[in-house]
């Protein structure tokens, strides 16, 4: 069964690493995904601090580190404004290649900027944009 | 209730009447005053009316459902035409005139008065007192205005009800609310919002009573031009008590967004006719919007920044979430600012929302910003006809809707041309707003199959770039990429990806990131990409014509992982030119002597085993590139240590030229593969030395893999392939297919085909030989075992 989880976390000082948007399919075990996302944040932070200049970075976090038992792969992506996107996918989904993940992150980033452009959106709010939801849904469907 | 077939006119008329009677919009008409009035107006004797009601089933049900109502109306028509009332007659009587409803004079007058007064209350009754529409006969109104109906009925019956017919259930109640103040529902004739002869506004009729509440809402401004009535953002939120507007629920009639000056608007609309959709903006509305726009941004061609727009729309007191959604819908180019069109669309949506319409998921067609934004903005107020955003002002309204999808199809292309989209080059955000035309447009989402041939460059980053650009091209968003694509397609001939397999990952949205990022794309992966692609192109002989082959001395090779191949090809190119004309590998003759396979089998065996000979490996490596060069076989031959090989080894050089292609090719392949193996498993060489036959096991595997890839490689490296050079010697004795050195496409294709055939043959041979090899090995093993067994005896 394919499981995917997508999460957007800003680097806000108020609520650091509070997910602005988190969504997974299937919807059970969502807590597990949340947990995984949180644990992977450490790795993300570490990588951010490691890199000096190239802030826009697409990295891969192999789950070998985090969850040796289950084979999940956790991917991370950070924007220039330190907004982190985390994606968790099933390792059994071998069809997913690095390029695909990259493209998915790019799409996420695009949609995220669309949301940001909306003057009615206050940064720090949960993302409730339908367009964003639709995009994420289509992406997840495509993966699964 | 049997099925009822209604003509279009009837359909419209009936639904109008139904909605008129359907005060509570519950889709059931309780026998109420209006219905009775209606029937009374039909001027039928009471018993007939009763009979009708009974026939249609209303008495049974206790109310008029839609079908019952329609049947009743039809029966009224039947009765009025003098036919006997029977249930069957509803369908059998053809060409039935529409039922006529005559109102009494009093009613008529009162209605008139009511409507006029109501109108006069209206601010500026938009064009003063509503002038009776010239062609009254055209517009239909709710059953309320029976008087209007009557004179019109005949006219209406003839005409297919005016296209502009007010909807039943989706009344644009907004006009009511726009009416600023408390216009009063003229007495009991609240149904008739407007002049008697006025338009057939069933919605108005229905909502009039309700709208007064709504009117109160818009109390804010006073007297101003009608447009101001529509929305006064400064006030309390309106009560959208009006009938829910169901833009989608319109049947064949569509809601016409009415303005308080419904008559004038109606007239206009009538004249323009058209297939209206509920989201069309009327002229007045548009004018109003434009004026509002001007208050924020005097330049009509300019943009309203997001913050200003936010303040403005916040005044409407809609929840932020909805405003956010409205923004998403209307900010078409996602630049955080609103152009005039976007602003009008947003405003329109706000108004609609305030009136109870649900926000659509996607931007309705008529609200789409015009494709040619800048030029048309000036024409906004001038068009007398329906304004709807058709994108092509010259387009006749009736054809607007059908053409809309096509116009919107061109939207992505035009996007690029419009300067407002410059910022957009990196995004495919139009995908969301265009998704309503899914059937028409390939989704802007670049997940669609990529058809462009993708040349693969040598350098991984470049390869990746091209992948990105390929996808970008498919998402047809950015101009810069297309020329690039065109350019790149001319380059390497590799991977004319005919099947769309190429980029299984190829669903990226190419965007600016691709060009700016440094992709740490691993060459291996891309190499595998490449090989995979190649495999497809190799296995499908029916591929479309491959692009012209690249110039021969090509510095880069598509096989990113096989740097050696460059050398190989580079060298072999020279070599080949030295003597052998590159022949397409014709089917090589089968091995002549049965023995030949023997030595050939051994040779590969030894070749594999020889790999392990470190002493020979250095020799082999440099010789490796000599793809076509048989000297490497000599090397193998020379380095053959096994005694049984020696004699045969010497035979090799002779055998080779005469041998059917299988041997040299297989050995060549193996040699090549070995070369590769050497590249990769240099470390394992010493390990291999120790194992005698075991190296055979691993090498064959990579060998086979390499072989396969080489198979595929072959057609690609056709031009300068020197593997063909190998065969060339072999083919010397064979009828060599003359190959045009020049880039003759047909010849090339033919040669490719031949190569492929050869490939398959060779592959088969190869497998056979491998089988033989295995057999021989087994024999050898068994012999050795026997030897071992016998050994103790030998000592005895």
PDB file of C-alpha atoms in Angstrom, chain A residues 10-134:
ATOM      1  CA  UNK A  10       7.868  27.213   8.148  1.00  0.00           C
ATOM      2  CA  UNK A  11      10.712  28.415  10.148  1.00  0.00           C
ATOM      3  CA  UNK A  12       8.831  30.837  12.217  1.00  0.00           C
ATOM      4  CA  UNK A  13      10.119  32.104  15.428  1.00  0.00           C
ATOM      5  CA  UNK A  14       6.791  31.933  17.114  1.00  0.00           C
ATOM      6  CA  UNK A  15       6.102  28.347  16.493  1.00  0.00           C
ATOM      7  CA  UNK A  16       9.183  26.870  15.119  1.00  0.00           C
ATOM      8  CA  UNK A  17       8.597  23.922  12.929  1.00  0.00           C
ATOM      9  CA  UNK A  18       4.939  23.969  13.311  1.00  0.00           C
ATOM     10  CA  UNK A  19       3.470  22.420  10.258  1.00  0.00           C
ATOM     11  CA  UNK A  20       1.487  24.759   8.153  1.00  0.00           C
ATOM     12  CA  UNK A  21       0.155  21.939   6.207  1.00  0.00           C
ATOM     13  CA  UNK A  22       0.378  18.278   6.601  1.00  0.00           C
ATOM     14  CA  UNK A  23      -1.448  15.738   4.685  1.00  0.00           C
ATOM     15  CA  UNK A  24      -1.035  12.086   4.156  1.00  0.00           C
ATOM     16  CA  UNK A  25      -2.638   9.307   2.328  1.00  0.00           C
ATOM     17  CA  UNK A  26      -3.948   7.049   3.403  1.00  0.00           C
ATOM     18  CA  UNK A  27      -5.199   8.894   6.322  1.00  0.00           C
ATOM     19  CA  UNK A  28      -4.730   6.344   8.943  1.00  0.00           C
ATOM     20  CA  UNK A  29      -1.495   6.291  10.781  1.00  0.00           C
ATOM     21  CA  UNK A  30      -1.282   9.943  10.297  1.00  0.00           C
ATOM     22  CA  UNK A  31       0.322  10.353  13.637  1.00  0.00           C
ATOM     23  CA  UNK A  32       3.048   8.115  12.580  1.00  0.00           C
ATOM     24  CA  UNK A  33       3.741  10.351   9.670  1.00  0.00           C
ATOM     25  CA  UNK A  34       3.729  13.354  11.886  1.00  0.00           C
ATOM     26  CA  UNK A  35       6.209  11.727  14.102  1.00  0.00           C
ATOM     27  CA  UNK A  36       8.416  10.804  11.229  1.00  0.00           C
ATOM     28  CA  UNK A  37       8.315  14.296   9.931  1.00  0.00           C
ATOM     29  CA  UNK A  38       9.359  15.632  13.238  1.00  0.00           C
ATOM     30  CA  UNK A  39      12.205  13.287  13.603  1.00  0.00           C
ATOM     31  CA  UNK A  40      13.415  14.107  10.183  1.00  0.00           C
ATOM     32  CA  UNK A  41      13.427  17.766  10.973  1.00  0.00           C
ATOM     33  CA  UNK A  42      16.584  17.334  12.924  1.00  0.00           C
ATOM     34  CA  UNK A  43      18.321  15.996   9.930  1.00  0.00           C
ATOM     35  CA  UNK A  44      16.982  18.813   7.862  1.00  0.00           C
ATOM     36  CA  UNK A  45      18.224  21.375  10.281  1.00  0.00           C
ATOM     37  CA  UNK A  46      21.556  19.801  10.368  1.00  0.00           C
ATOM     38  CA  UNK A  47      21.811  19.958   6.666  1.00  0.00           C
ATOM     39  CA  UNK A  48      20.702  23.512   6.540  1.00  0.00           C
ATOM     40  CA  UNK A  49      23.365  24.577   8.913  1.00  0.00           C
ATOM     41  CA  UNK A  50      25.902  22.602   7.035  1.00  0.00           C
ATOM     42  CA  UNK A  51      25.340  24.305   3.776  1.00  0.00           C
ATOM     43  CA  UNK A  52      26.638  27.716   3.517  1.00  0.00           C
ATOM     44  CA  UNK A  53      25.342  29.369   0.496  1.00  0.00           C
ATOM     45  CA  UNK A  54      23.160  27.215  -1.612  1.00  0.00           C
ATOM     46  CA  UNK A  55      20.033  27.519   0.334  1.00  0.00           C
ATOM     47  CA  UNK A  56      17.700  26.109  -2.147  1.00  0.00           C
ATOM     48  CA  UNK A  57      18.468  22.554  -1.766  1.00  0.00           C
ATOM     49  CA  UNK A  58      16.812  19.315  -2.447  1.00  0.00           C
ATOM     50  CA  UNK A  59      18.086  16.608  -0.305  1.00  0.00           C
ATOM     51  CA  UNK A  60      17.202  13.098   0.256  1.00  0.00           C
ATOM     52  CA  UNK A  61      16.849  11.563   3.638  1.00  0.00           C
ATOM     53  CA  UNK A  62      17.032   7.902   3.448  1.00  0.00           C
ATOM     54  CA  UNK A  63      15.018   6.270   5.991  1.00  0.00           C
ATOM     55  CA  UNK A  64      17.718   3.905   6.742  1.00  0.00           C
ATOM     56  CA  UNK A  65      18.657   6.294   9.391  1.00  0.00           C
ATOM     57  CA  UNK A  66      15.392   6.963  10.981  1.00  0.00           C
ATOM     58  CA  UNK A  67      13.334   3.904  10.683  1.00  0.00           C
ATOM     59  CA  UNK A  68      15.281   0.840  10.068  1.00  0.00           C
ATOM     60  CA  UNK A  69      12.244  -1.304  10.373  1.00  0.00           C
ATOM     61  CA  UNK A  70       9.908   0.188   7.954  1.00  0.00           C
ATOM     62  CA  UNK A  71      11.092   1.244   4.673  1.00  0.00           C
ATOM     63  CA  UNK A  72      10.078   4.737   4.241  1.00  0.00           C
ATOM     64  CA  UNK A  73      11.965   7.404   2.552  1.00  0.00           C
ATOM     65  CA  UNK A  74      11.818  10.864   3.822  1.00  0.00           C
ATOM     66  CA  UNK A  75      12.685  13.656   1.502  1.00  0.00           C
ATOM     67  CA  UNK A  76      13.279  17.169   2.434  1.00  0.00           C
ATOM     68  CA  UNK A  77      13.376  20.455   0.653  1.00  0.00           C
ATOM     69  CA  UNK A  78      14.082  23.896   1.911  1.00  0.00           C
ATOM     70  CA  UNK A  79      13.279  27.178   0.312  1.00  0.00           C
ATOM     71  CA  UNK A  80      15.160  30.382   0.513  1.00  0.00           C
ATOM     72  CA  UNK A  81      12.954  31.530   3.264  1.00  0.00           C
ATOM     73  CA  UNK A  82      13.643  28.475   5.339  1.00  0.00           C
ATOM     74  CA  UNK A  83      10.340  26.930   4.693  1.00  0.00           C
ATOM     75  CA  UNK A  84      10.722  23.245   4.787  1.00  0.00           C
ATOM     76  CA  UNK A  85       8.819  20.752   2.806  1.00  0.00           C
ATOM     77  CA  UNK A  86       8.967  17.235   3.944  1.00  0.00           C
ATOM     78  CA  UNK A  87       7.698  14.331   2.040  1.00  0.00           C
ATOM     79  CA  UNK A  88       7.459  10.797   3.225  1.00  0.00           C
ATOM     80  CA  UNK A  89       7.006   8.044   0.767  1.00  0.00           C
ATOM     81  CA  UNK A  90       6.892   4.337   0.832  1.00  0.00           C
ATOM     82  CA  UNK A  91      10.056   2.654  -0.177  1.00  0.00           C
ATOM     83  CA  UNK A  92       8.077   0.021  -1.912  1.00  0.00           C
ATOM     84  CA  UNK A  93       7.205   2.691  -4.350  1.00  0.00           C
ATOM     85  CA  UNK A  94      10.332   2.178  -6.332  1.00  0.00           C
ATOM     86  CA  UNK A  95       8.936   3.890  -9.318  1.00  0.00           C
ATOM     87  CA  UNK A  96       9.573   7.145  -7.657  1.00  0.00           C
ATOM     88  CA  UNK A  97      12.851   8.485  -8.719  1.00  0.00           C
ATOM     89  CA  UNK A  98      14.858  11.345  -7.573  1.00  0.00           C
ATOM     90  CA  UNK A  99      13.768  13.504 -10.427  1.00  0.00           C
ATOM     91  CA  UNK A 100      10.191  12.863  -9.671  1.00  0.00           C
ATOM     92  CA  UNK A 101      10.657  13.823  -6.108  1.00  0.00           C
ATOM     93  CA  UNK A 102      12.368  16.953  -7.195  1.00  0.00           C
ATOM     94  CA  UNK A 103       9.571  17.819  -9.495  1.00  0.00           C
ATOM     95  CA  UNK A 104       7.088  17.232  -6.781  1.00  0.00           C
ATOM     96  CA  UNK A 105       8.926  19.549  -4.515  1.00  0.00           C
ATOM     97  CA  UNK A 106       9.040  22.115  -7.216  1.00  0.00           C
ATOM     98  CA  UNK A 107       5.339  21.900  -7.655  1.00  0.00           C
ATOM     99  CA  UNK A 108       4.880  22.205  -3.966  1.00  0.00           C
ATOM    100  CA  UNK A 109       7.047  25.226  -3.923  1.00  0.00           C
ATOM    101  CA  UNK A 110       5.135  26.825  -6.733  1.00  0.00           C
ATOM    102  CA  UNK A 111       1.842  26.251  -5.084  1.00  0.00           C
ATOM    103  CA  UNK A 112       3.203  27.496  -1.852  1.00  0.00           C
ATOM    104  CA  UNK A 113       4.251  30.730  -3.426  1.00  0.00           C
ATOM    105  CA  UNK A 114       0.840  31.027  -4.953  1.00  0.00           C
ATOM    106  CA  UNK A 115      -0.624  30.751  -1.530  1.00  0.00           C
ATOM    107  CA  UNK A 116       1.776  33.327  -0.219  1.00  0.00           C
ATOM    108  CA  UNK A 117       0.835  35.729  -2.955  1.00  0.00           C
ATOM    109  CA  UNK A 118      -2.674  35.742  -1.738  1.00  0.00           C
ATOM    110  CA  UNK A 119      -3.041  38.919   0.265  1.00  0.00           C
ATOM    111  CA  UNK A 120      -5.615  37.301   2.401  1.00  0.00           C
ATOM    112  CA  UNK A 121      -3.216  34.752   3.606  1.00  0.00           C
ATOM    113  CA  UNK A 122      -1.357  35.558   6.735  1.00  0.00           C
ATOM    114  CA  UNK A 123       1.960  33.890   6.911  1.00  0.00           C
ATOM    115  CA  UNK A 124       1.847  31.529   9.780  1.00  0.00           C
ATOM    116  CA  UNK A 125      -1.689  30.495   9.159  1.00  0.00           C
ATOM    117  CA  UNK A 126      -2.476  27.023   8.243  1.00  0.00           C
ATOM    118  CA  UNK A 127      -2.711  26.693   4.555  1.00  0.00           C
ATOM    119  CA  UNK A 128      -6.290  26.354   3.619  1.00  0.00           C
ATOM    120  CA  UNK A 129      -6.090  27.117   0.003  1.00  0.00           C
ATOM    121  CA  UNK A 130      -8.173  24.842  -2.090  1.00  0.00           C
ATOM    122  CA  UNK A 131      -5.828  25.176  -4.975  1.00  0.00           C
ATOM    123  CA  UNK A 132      -2.982  24.005  -2.829  1.00  0.00           C
ATOM    124  CA  UNK A 133      -5.030  21.103  -1.602  1.00  0.00           C
ATOM    125  CA  UNK A 134      -5.934  20.128  -5.086  1.00  0.00           C
TER     126      UNK A 134
END
